[in-house]
Short mmCIF file of C-alpha atoms and ligand atoms in Angstrom, two decimals:
data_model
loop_
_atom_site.label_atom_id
_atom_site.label_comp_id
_atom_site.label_asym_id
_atom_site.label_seq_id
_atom_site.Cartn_x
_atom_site.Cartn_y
_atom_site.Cartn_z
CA UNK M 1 16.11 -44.28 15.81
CA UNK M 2 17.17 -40.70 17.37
CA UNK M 3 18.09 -38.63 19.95
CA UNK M 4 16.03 -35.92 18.89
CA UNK M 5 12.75 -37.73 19.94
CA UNK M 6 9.71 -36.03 18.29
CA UNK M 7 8.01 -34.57 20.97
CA UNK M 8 10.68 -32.63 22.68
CA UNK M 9 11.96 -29.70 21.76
CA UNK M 10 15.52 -29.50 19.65
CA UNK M 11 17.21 -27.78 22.55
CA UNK M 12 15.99 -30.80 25.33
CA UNK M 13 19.47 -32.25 26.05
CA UNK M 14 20.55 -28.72 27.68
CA UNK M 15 17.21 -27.93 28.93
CA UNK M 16 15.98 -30.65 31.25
CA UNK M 17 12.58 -29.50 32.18
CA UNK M 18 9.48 -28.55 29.70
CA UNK M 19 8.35 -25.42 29.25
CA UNK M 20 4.81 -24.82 30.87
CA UNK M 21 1.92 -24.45 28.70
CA UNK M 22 1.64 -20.97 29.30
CA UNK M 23 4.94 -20.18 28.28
CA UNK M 24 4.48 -22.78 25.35
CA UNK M 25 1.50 -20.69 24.27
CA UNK M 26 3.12 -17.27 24.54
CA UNK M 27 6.37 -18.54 22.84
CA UNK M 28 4.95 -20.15 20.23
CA UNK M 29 4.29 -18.02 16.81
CA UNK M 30 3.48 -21.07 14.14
CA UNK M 31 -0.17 -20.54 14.02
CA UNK M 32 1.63 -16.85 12.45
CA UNK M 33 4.60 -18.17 10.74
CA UNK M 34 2.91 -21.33 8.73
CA UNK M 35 2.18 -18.85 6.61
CA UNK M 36 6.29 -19.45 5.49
CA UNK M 37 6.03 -22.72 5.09
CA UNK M 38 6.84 -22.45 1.41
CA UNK M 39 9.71 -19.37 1.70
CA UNK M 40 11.04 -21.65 4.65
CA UNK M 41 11.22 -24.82 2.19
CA UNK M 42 12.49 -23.05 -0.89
CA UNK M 43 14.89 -21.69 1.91
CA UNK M 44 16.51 -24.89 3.19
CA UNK M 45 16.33 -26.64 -0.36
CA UNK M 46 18.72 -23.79 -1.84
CA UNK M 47 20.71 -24.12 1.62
CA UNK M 48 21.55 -28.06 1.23
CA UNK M 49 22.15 -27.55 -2.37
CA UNK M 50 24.86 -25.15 -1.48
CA UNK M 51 26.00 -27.34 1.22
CA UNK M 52 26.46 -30.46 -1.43
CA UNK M 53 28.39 -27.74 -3.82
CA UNK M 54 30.61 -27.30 -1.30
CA UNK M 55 31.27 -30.52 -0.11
CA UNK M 56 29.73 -29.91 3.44
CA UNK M 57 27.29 -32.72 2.69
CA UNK M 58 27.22 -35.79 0.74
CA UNK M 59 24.77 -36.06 -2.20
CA UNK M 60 22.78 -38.59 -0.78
CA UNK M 61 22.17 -36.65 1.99
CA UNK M 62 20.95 -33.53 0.02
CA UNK M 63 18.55 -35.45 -1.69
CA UNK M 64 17.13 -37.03 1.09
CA UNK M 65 16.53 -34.18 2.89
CA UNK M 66 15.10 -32.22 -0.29
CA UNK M 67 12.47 -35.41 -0.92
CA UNK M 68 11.36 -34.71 2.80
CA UNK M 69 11.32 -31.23 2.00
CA UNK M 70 9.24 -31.88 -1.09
CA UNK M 71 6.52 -34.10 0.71
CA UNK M 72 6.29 -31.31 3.51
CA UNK M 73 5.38 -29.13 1.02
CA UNK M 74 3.03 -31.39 0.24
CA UNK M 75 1.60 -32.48 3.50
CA UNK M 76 1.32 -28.85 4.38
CA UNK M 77 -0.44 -27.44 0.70
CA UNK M 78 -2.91 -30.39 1.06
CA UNK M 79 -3.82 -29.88 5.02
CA UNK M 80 -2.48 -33.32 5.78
CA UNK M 81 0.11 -31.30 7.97
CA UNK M 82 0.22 -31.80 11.69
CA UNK M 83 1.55 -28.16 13.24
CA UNK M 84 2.88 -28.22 16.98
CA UNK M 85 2.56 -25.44 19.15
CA UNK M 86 5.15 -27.06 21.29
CA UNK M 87 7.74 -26.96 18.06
CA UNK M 88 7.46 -23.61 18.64
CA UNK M 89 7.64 -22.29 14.87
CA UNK M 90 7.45 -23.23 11.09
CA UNK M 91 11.34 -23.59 11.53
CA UNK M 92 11.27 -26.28 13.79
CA UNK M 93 7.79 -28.41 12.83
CA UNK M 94 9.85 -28.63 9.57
CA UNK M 95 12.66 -29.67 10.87
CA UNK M 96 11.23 -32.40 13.52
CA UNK M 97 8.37 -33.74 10.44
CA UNK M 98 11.74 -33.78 8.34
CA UNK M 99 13.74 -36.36 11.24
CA UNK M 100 10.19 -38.17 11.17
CA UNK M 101 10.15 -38.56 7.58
CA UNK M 102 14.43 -39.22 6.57
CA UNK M 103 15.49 -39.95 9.91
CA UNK M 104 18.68 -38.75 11.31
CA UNK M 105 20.13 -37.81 7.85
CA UNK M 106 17.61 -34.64 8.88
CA UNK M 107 20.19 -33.77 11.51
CA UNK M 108 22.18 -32.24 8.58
CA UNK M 109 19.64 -29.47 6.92
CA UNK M 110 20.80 -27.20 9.63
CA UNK M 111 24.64 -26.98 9.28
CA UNK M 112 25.72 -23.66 9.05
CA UNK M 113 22.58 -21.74 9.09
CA UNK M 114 20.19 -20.48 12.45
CA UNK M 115 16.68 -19.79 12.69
CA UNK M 116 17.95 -16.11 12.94
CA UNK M 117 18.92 -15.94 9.20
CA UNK M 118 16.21 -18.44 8.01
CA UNK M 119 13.75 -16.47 9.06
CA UNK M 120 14.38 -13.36 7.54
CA UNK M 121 14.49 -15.13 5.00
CA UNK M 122 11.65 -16.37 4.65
CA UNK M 123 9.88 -13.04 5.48
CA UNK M 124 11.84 -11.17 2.72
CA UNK M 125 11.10 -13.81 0.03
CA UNK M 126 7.56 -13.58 1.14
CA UNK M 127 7.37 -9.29 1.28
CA UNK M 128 8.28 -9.39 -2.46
CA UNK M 129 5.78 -11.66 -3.13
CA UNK M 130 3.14 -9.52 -0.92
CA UNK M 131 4.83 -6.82 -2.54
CA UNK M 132 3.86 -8.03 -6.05
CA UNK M 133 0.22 -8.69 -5.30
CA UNK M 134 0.01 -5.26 -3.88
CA UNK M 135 1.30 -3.32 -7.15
CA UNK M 136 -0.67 -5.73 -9.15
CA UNK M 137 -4.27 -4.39 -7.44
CA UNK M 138 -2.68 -0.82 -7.51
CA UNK M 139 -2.92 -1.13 -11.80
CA UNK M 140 -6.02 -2.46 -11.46
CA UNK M 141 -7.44 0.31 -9.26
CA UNK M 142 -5.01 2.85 -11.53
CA UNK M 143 -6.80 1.81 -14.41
CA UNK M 144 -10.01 1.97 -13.20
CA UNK M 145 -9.72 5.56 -12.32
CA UNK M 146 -8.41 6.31 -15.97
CA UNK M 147 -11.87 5.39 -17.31
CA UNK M 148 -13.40 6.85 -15.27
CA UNK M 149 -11.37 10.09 -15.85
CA UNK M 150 -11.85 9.52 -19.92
CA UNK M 151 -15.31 9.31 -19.37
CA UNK M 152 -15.64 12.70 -17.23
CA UNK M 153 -13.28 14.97 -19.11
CA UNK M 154 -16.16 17.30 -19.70
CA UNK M 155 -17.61 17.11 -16.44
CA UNK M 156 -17.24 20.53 -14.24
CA UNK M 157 -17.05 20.97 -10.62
CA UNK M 158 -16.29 23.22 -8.29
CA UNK M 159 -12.59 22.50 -7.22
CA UNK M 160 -12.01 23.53 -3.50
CA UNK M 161 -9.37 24.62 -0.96
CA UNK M 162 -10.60 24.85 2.65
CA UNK M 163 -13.84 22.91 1.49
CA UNK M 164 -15.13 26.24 0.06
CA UNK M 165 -14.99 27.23 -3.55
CA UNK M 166 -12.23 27.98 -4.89
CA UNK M 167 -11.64 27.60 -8.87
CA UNK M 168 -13.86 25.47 -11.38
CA UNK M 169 -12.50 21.96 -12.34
CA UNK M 170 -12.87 19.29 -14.48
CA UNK M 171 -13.87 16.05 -12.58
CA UNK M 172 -11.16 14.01 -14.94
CA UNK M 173 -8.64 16.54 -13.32
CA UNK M 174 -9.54 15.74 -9.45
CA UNK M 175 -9.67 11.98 -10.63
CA UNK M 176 -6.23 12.52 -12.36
CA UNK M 177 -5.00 14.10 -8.75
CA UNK M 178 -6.07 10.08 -7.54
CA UNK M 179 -3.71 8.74 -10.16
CA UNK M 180 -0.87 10.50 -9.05
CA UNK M 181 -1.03 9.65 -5.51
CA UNK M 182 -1.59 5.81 -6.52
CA UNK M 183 1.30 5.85 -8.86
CA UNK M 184 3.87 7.41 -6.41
CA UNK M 185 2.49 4.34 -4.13
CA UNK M 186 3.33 1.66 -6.50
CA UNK M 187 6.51 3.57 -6.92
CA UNK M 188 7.03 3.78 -3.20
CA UNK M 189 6.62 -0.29 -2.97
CA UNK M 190 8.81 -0.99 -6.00
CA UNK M 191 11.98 1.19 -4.53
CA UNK M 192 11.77 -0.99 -1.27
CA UNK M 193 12.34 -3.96 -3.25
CA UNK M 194 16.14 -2.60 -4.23
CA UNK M 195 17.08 -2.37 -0.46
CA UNK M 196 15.07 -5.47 0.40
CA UNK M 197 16.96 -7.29 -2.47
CA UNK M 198 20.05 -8.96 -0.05
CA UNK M 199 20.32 -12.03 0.50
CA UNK M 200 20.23 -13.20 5.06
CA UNK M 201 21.04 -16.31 4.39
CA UNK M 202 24.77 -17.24 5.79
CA UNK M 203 24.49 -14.68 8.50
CA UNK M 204 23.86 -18.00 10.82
CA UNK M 205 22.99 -16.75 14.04
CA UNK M 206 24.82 -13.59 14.28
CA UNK M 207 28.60 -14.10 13.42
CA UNK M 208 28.18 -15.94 9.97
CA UNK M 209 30.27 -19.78 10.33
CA UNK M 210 33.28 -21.40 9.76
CA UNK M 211 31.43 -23.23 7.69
CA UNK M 212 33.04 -23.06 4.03
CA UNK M 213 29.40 -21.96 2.73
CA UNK M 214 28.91 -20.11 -0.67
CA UNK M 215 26.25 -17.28 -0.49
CA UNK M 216 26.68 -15.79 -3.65
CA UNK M 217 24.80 -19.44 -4.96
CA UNK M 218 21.81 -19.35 -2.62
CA UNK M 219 21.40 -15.56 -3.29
CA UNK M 220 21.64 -16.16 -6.79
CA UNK M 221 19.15 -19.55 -6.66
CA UNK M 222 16.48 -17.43 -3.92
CA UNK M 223 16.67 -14.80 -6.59
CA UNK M 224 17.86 -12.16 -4.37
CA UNK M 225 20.68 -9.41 -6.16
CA UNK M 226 24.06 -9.90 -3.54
CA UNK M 227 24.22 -11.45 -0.15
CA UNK M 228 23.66 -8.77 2.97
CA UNK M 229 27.32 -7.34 4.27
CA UNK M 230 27.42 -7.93 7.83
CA UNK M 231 26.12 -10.37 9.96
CA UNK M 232 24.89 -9.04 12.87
CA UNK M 233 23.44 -6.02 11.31
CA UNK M 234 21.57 -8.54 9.50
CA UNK M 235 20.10 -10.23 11.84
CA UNK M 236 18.96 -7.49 13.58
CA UNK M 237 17.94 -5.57 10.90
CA UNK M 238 13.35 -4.96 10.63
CA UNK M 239 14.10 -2.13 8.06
CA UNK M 240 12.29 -3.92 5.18
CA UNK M 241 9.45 -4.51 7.54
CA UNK M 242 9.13 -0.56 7.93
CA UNK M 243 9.23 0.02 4.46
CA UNK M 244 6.49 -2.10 3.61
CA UNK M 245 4.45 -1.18 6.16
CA UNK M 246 5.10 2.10 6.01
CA UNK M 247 4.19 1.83 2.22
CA UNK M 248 0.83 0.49 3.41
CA UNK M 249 0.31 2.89 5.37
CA UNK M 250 1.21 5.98 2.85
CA UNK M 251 -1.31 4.26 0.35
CA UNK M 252 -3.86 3.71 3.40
CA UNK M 253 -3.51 7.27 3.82
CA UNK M 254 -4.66 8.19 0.29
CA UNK M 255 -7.15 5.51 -0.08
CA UNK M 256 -8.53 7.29 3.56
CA UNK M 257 -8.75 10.61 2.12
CA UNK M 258 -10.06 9.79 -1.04
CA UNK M 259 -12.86 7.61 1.02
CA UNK M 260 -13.21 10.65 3.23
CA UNK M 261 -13.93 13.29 0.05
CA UNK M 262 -16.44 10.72 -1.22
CA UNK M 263 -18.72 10.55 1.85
CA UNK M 264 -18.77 14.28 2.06
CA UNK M 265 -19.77 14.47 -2.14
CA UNK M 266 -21.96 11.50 -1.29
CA UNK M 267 -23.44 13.50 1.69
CA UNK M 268 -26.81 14.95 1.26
CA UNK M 269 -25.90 18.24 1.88
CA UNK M 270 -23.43 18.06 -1.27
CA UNK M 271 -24.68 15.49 -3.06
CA UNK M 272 -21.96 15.50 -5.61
CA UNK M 273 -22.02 11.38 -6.54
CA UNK M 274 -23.94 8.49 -6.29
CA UNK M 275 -23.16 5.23 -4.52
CA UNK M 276 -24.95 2.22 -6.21
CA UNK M 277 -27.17 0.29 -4.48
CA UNK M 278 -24.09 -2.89 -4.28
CA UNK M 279 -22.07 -0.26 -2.09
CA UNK M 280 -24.45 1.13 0.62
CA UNK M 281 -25.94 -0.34 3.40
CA UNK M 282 -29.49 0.69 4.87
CA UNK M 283 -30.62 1.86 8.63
CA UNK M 284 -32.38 -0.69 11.29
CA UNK M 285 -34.95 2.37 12.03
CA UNK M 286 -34.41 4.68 9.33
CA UNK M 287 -36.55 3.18 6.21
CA UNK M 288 -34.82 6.60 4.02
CA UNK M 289 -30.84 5.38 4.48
CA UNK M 290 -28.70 4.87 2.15
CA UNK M 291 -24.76 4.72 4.25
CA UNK M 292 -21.29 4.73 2.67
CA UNK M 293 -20.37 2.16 5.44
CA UNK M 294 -17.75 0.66 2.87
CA UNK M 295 -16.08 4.08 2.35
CA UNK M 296 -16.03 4.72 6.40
CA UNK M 297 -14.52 1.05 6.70
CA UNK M 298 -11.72 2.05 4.77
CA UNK M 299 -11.49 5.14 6.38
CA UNK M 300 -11.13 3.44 9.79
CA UNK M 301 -9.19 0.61 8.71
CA UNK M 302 -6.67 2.86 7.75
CA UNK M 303 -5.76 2.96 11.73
CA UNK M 304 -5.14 -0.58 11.64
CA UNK M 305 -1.94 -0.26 9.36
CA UNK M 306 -0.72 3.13 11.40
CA UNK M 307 -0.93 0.85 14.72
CA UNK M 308 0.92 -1.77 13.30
CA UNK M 309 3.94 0.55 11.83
CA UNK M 310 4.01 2.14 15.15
CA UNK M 311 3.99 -1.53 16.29
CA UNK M 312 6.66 -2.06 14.90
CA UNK M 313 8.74 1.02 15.28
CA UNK M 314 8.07 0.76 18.95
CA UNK M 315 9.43 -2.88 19.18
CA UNK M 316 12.60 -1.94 17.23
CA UNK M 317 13.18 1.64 19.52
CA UNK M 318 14.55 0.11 22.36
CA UNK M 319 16.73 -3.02 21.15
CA UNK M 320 20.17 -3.57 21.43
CA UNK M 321 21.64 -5.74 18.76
CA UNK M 322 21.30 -8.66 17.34
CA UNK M 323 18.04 -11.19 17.40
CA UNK M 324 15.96 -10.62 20.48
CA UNK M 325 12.44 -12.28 21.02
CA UNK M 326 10.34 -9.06 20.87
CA UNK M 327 11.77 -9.68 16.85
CA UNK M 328 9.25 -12.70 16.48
CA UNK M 329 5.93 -10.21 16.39
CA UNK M 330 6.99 -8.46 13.06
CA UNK M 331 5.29 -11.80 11.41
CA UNK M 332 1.70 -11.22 12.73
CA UNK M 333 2.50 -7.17 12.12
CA UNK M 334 3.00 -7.46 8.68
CA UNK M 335 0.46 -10.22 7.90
CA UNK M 336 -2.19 -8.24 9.59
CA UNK M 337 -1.53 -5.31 7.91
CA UNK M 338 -1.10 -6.92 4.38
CA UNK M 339 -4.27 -8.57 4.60
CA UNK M 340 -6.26 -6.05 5.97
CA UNK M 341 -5.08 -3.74 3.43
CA UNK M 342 -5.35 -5.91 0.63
CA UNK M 343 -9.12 -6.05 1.39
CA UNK M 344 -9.16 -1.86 1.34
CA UNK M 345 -7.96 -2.46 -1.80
CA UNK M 346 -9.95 -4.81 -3.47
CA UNK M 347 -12.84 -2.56 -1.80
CA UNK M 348 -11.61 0.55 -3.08
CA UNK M 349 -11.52 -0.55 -6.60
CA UNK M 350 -15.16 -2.35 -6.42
CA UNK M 351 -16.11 1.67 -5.14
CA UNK M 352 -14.60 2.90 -8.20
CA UNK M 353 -16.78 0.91 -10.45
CA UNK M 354 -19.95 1.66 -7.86
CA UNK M 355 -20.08 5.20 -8.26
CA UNK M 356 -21.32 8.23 -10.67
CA UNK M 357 -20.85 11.63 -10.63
CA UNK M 358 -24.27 13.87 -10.45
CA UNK M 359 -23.15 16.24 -13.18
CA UNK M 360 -25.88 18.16 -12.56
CA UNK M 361 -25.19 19.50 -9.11
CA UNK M 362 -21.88 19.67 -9.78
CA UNK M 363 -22.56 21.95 -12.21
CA UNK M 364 -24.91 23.71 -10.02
CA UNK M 365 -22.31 24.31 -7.34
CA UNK M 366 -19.51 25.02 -9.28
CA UNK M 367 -21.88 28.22 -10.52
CA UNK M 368 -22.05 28.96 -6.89
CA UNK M 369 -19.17 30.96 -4.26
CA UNK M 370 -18.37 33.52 -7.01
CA UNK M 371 -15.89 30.68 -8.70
CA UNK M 372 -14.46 33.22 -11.44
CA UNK M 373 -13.57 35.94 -9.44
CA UNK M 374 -9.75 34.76 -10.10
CA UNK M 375 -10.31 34.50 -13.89
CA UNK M 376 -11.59 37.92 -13.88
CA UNK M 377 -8.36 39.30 -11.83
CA UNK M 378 -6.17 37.85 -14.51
CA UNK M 379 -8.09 38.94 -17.25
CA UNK M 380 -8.35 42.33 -15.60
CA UNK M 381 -4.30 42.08 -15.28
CA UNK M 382 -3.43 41.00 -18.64
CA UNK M 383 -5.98 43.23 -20.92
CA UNK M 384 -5.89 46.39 -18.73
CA UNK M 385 -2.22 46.41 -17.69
CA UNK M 386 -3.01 46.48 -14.10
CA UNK M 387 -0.63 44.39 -11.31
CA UNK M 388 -1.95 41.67 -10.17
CA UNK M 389 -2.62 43.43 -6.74
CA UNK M 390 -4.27 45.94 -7.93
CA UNK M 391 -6.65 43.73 -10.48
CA UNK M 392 -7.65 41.42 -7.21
CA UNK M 393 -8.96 44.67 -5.42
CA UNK M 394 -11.00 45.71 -8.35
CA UNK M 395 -12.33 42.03 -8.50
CA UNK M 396 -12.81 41.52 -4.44
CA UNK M 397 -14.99 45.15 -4.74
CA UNK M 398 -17.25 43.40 -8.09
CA UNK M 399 -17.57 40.57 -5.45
CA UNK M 400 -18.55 42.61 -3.47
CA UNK M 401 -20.95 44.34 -5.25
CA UNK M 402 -22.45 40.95 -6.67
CA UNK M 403 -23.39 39.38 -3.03
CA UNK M 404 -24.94 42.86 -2.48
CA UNK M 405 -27.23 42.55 -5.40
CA UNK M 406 -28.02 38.67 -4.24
CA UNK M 407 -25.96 37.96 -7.91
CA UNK M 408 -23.55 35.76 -8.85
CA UNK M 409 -20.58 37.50 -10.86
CA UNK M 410 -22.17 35.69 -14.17
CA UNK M 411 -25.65 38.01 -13.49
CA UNK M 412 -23.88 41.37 -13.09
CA UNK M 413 -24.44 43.79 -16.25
CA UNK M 414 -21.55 45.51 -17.90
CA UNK M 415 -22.99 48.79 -16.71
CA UNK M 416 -22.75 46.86 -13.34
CA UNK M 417 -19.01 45.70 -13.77
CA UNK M 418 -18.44 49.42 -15.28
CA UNK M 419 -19.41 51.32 -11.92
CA UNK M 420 -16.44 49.51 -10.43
CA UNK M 421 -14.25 49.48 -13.96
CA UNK M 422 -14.95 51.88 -16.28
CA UNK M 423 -13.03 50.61 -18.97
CA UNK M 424 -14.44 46.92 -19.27
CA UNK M 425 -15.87 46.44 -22.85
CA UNK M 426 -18.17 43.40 -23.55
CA UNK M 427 -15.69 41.23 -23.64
CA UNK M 428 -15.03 40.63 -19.96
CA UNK M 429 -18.07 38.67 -19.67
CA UNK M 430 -16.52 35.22 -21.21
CA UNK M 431 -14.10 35.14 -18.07
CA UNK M 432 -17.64 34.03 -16.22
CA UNK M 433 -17.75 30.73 -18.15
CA UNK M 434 -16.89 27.47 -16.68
CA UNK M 435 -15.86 25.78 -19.62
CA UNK M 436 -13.58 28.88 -20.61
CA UNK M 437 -12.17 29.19 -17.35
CA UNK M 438 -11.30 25.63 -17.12
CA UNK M 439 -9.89 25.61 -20.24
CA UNK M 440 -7.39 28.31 -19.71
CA UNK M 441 -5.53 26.75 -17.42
CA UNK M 442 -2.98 25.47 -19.77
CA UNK M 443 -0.34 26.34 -17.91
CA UNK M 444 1.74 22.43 -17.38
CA UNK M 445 -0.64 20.24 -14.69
CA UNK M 446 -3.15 22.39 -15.10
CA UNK M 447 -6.44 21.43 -15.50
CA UNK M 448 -7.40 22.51 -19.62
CA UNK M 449 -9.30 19.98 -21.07
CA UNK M 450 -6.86 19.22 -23.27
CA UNK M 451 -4.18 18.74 -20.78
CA UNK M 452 -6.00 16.46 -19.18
CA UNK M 453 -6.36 14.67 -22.76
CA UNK M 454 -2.92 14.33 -22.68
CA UNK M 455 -2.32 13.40 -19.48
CA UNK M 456 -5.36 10.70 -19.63
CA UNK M 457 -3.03 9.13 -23.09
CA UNK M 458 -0.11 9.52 -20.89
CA UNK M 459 -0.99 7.49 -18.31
CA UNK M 460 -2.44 4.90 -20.52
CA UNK M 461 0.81 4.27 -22.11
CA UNK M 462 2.17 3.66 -19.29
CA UNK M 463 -0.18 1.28 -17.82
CA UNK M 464 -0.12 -1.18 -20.89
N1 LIG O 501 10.48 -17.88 15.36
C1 LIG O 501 11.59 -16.99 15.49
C2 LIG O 501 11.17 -15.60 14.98
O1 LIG O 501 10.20 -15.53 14.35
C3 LIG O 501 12.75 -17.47 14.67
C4 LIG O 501 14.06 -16.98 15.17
C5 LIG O 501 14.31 -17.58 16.51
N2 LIG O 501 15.60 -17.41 16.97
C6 LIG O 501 15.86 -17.54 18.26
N3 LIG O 501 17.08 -17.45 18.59
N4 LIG O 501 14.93 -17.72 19.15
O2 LIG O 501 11.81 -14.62 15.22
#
């Protein structure tokens, strides 16, 4: 029937002798790339329908090869699907199932086009799709957070800088802080989608073809925006791969520190929340344990997508251009790190719905570490015309004077506050409540009550 017999590789007539298995092994990547069997198929269909447009092949011959295509599809989505290690990649078992199933006809699906184009390709097509998913989980998890803000508006904490003390909070506003850093994440994925949007496809294996081909109609019919500019650029180019990854690894990043704050609230020496019992896991010797184990695996996974951008930056450092083997790995790169980060997610949010804050001690601490003193320097600056130098001084000495008398600032006297201020009336001693202090912080991103209000409406909008 053909030349191309089944079990030898496309390139057999030029290269007499088989590879060894060990090189077979190595070389191969379609246990990886499978994965693209449906990018790769939606690839070549929107190839040979340009090719027919064009006149480069007959119609018969386009619709053979896209009913082949079309019963790949479904050998492979129904495990019926024989892959080859010895075909090397998803590119190839295609190609050689496709001779098996048209016959030589097949011989045509890969006229002007290379495996060097198809498969970024494929890997684009399938990063926006990844890319999708991930944004997708990020609204969930957003939304999550924005109950849980609504429902904690009036809870106070301490709010810290160096882990210490520093002003009093509402919870909502630290959760708020969370939505941020998610949003500029979902952000961060959606720009890489406008430089991701170009169309490979035509770039052939480095020079483009003499092929009259039309790339404006598969970019239009693989949904991409315009075709790429130049050809060998594009077949060199791993920048998408970077962005995404590097995308993971910005959102890893957050999701690690946000995991991190919660074990040390969770911890009993703060014991600012409360893991449920679904999100803990107990000690082999220690009857008493309850461990965050989830939050510390997404702490530690978070290394997994840093290794595989440096991966990845490390393979690109070096190379010349165009298409190079060492190219191959950024498959099993970004599938490892997609799906390994996809679980953090779906983690993280279960967390978020796992968890309550113990008002109580919150409260407890934030009354603790002398949290007002800054209140009490502005109030000292803006009802006794002092500069704000001079109005910490005074405050830093009624600190001072408190932790002598074992006080906090809310259990000095006004003939106490007097001996270091003469003038303070009565009035001074509202600057030492919580609530009051929180809710003077109007100033815009502050954390008043009722900007947070705002902000919680804000965000809802947005999220419908
Ligand atoms: N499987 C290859 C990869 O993933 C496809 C491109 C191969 N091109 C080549 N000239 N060897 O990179």
């Amino acid at each position: 029937m053909t030349k191309n017999k089944n079990n030898q590789a496309i390139w057999n007539n030029r290269i007499k002798n088989k590879s060894s298995v060990l090189f077979q092994r190595v070389g191969s990547s379609i246990n990886i790339d499978k994965r693209l069997y449906k990018e790769d198929i939606a690839g070549s269909i929107a190839h040979v329908e340009m090719l027919f447009k064009q006149k480069i092949i007959s119609f018969k011959i386009k619709n053979k090869i896209i009913y082949g295509l079309h019963k790949i599809e479904k050998e492979i989505s129904t495990k019926k699907f024989v892959f080859r290690t010895e075909y090397e990649d998803i590119h190839i078992n295609i190609e050689k199932r496709l001779f098996e199933i048209i016959g030589d006809d097949a011989g045509y699906v890969h006229t002007g086009r290379s495996r060097n184009d198809q498969v970024i390709t494929d890997l684009k097509i399938w990063i926006k799709s990844a890319t999708k998913e991930i944004n997708f989980t990020l609204d969930k998890i957003i939304k999550n957070i924005l109950k849980l803000a609504e429902k904690n508006i009036d809870t106070v904490m301490p709010g810290f800088t160096h882990l210490k003390n520093a002003q009093a909070i509402s919870f909502a506003h630290y959760l708020m802080a969370y939505i941020e850093m998610f949003y500029r994440d979902k952000k961060r994925f959606d720009n890489n989608l406008e430089n991701l949007d170009e169309n490979p496809l035509g770039s052939v294996a480095l020079t483009g073809t003499s092929f009259n081909i039309d790339r404006n109609y598969t970019t239009k019919k693989l949904g991409f925006k315009r075709p790429t500019n130049n050809s060998i650029d594009t077949v060199s180019d791993r920048d998408f791969v970077l962005d995404f990854l590097y995308s993971i690894s910005v959102c890893s990043m957050h999701i690690s520190r946000v995991a991190e704050e919660l074990i040390i609230w969770n911890s009993d020496g703060f014991n600012l929340i409360n893991l449920s019992d679904k999100v803990v896991t107990g000690s082999s010797i220690m009857p008493q344990k309850k461990n965050p184990d989830l939050l510390e695996y997404l702490r530690g996974k978070t290394s997994t997508s840093y290794g595989n951008l440096f991966s990845m930056l490390t393979i690109l450092k070096g190379l010349p251009l165009s298409y190079f083997k060492d190219l191959q790995d950024d498959k099993e790169i970004v599938f490892r790190s997609n799906d390994t980060f996809i679980d953090s997610l779906n983690i993280f949010d279960e967390l978020l719905k796992n968890f309550n804050p113990n008002k109580k001690r919150m409260l407890e601490l934030a009354n603790s570490g002398h949290i007002t003193a800054t209140d009490l320097a502005d109030y000292l600056v803006k009802n006794h015309s002092m500069s704000f130098r001079k109005a910490y001084q005074k405050t830093a000495d009624i600190v001072n004077l408190a932790e002598k008398k074992k006080k906090n600032l809310n259990q000095l006297t006004l003939e106490e506050l007097k001996k270091i201020e003469p003038k303070l009336t009565i009035d001074v001693l509202k600057v030492f409540d919580l609530r009051n202090s929180i809710n003077s912080k109007k100033s815009y991103g502050g954390t008043s009550f009722e900007n947070i209000k705002k902000m919680i409406m804000k965000y809802k909008n947005k999220n419908d």
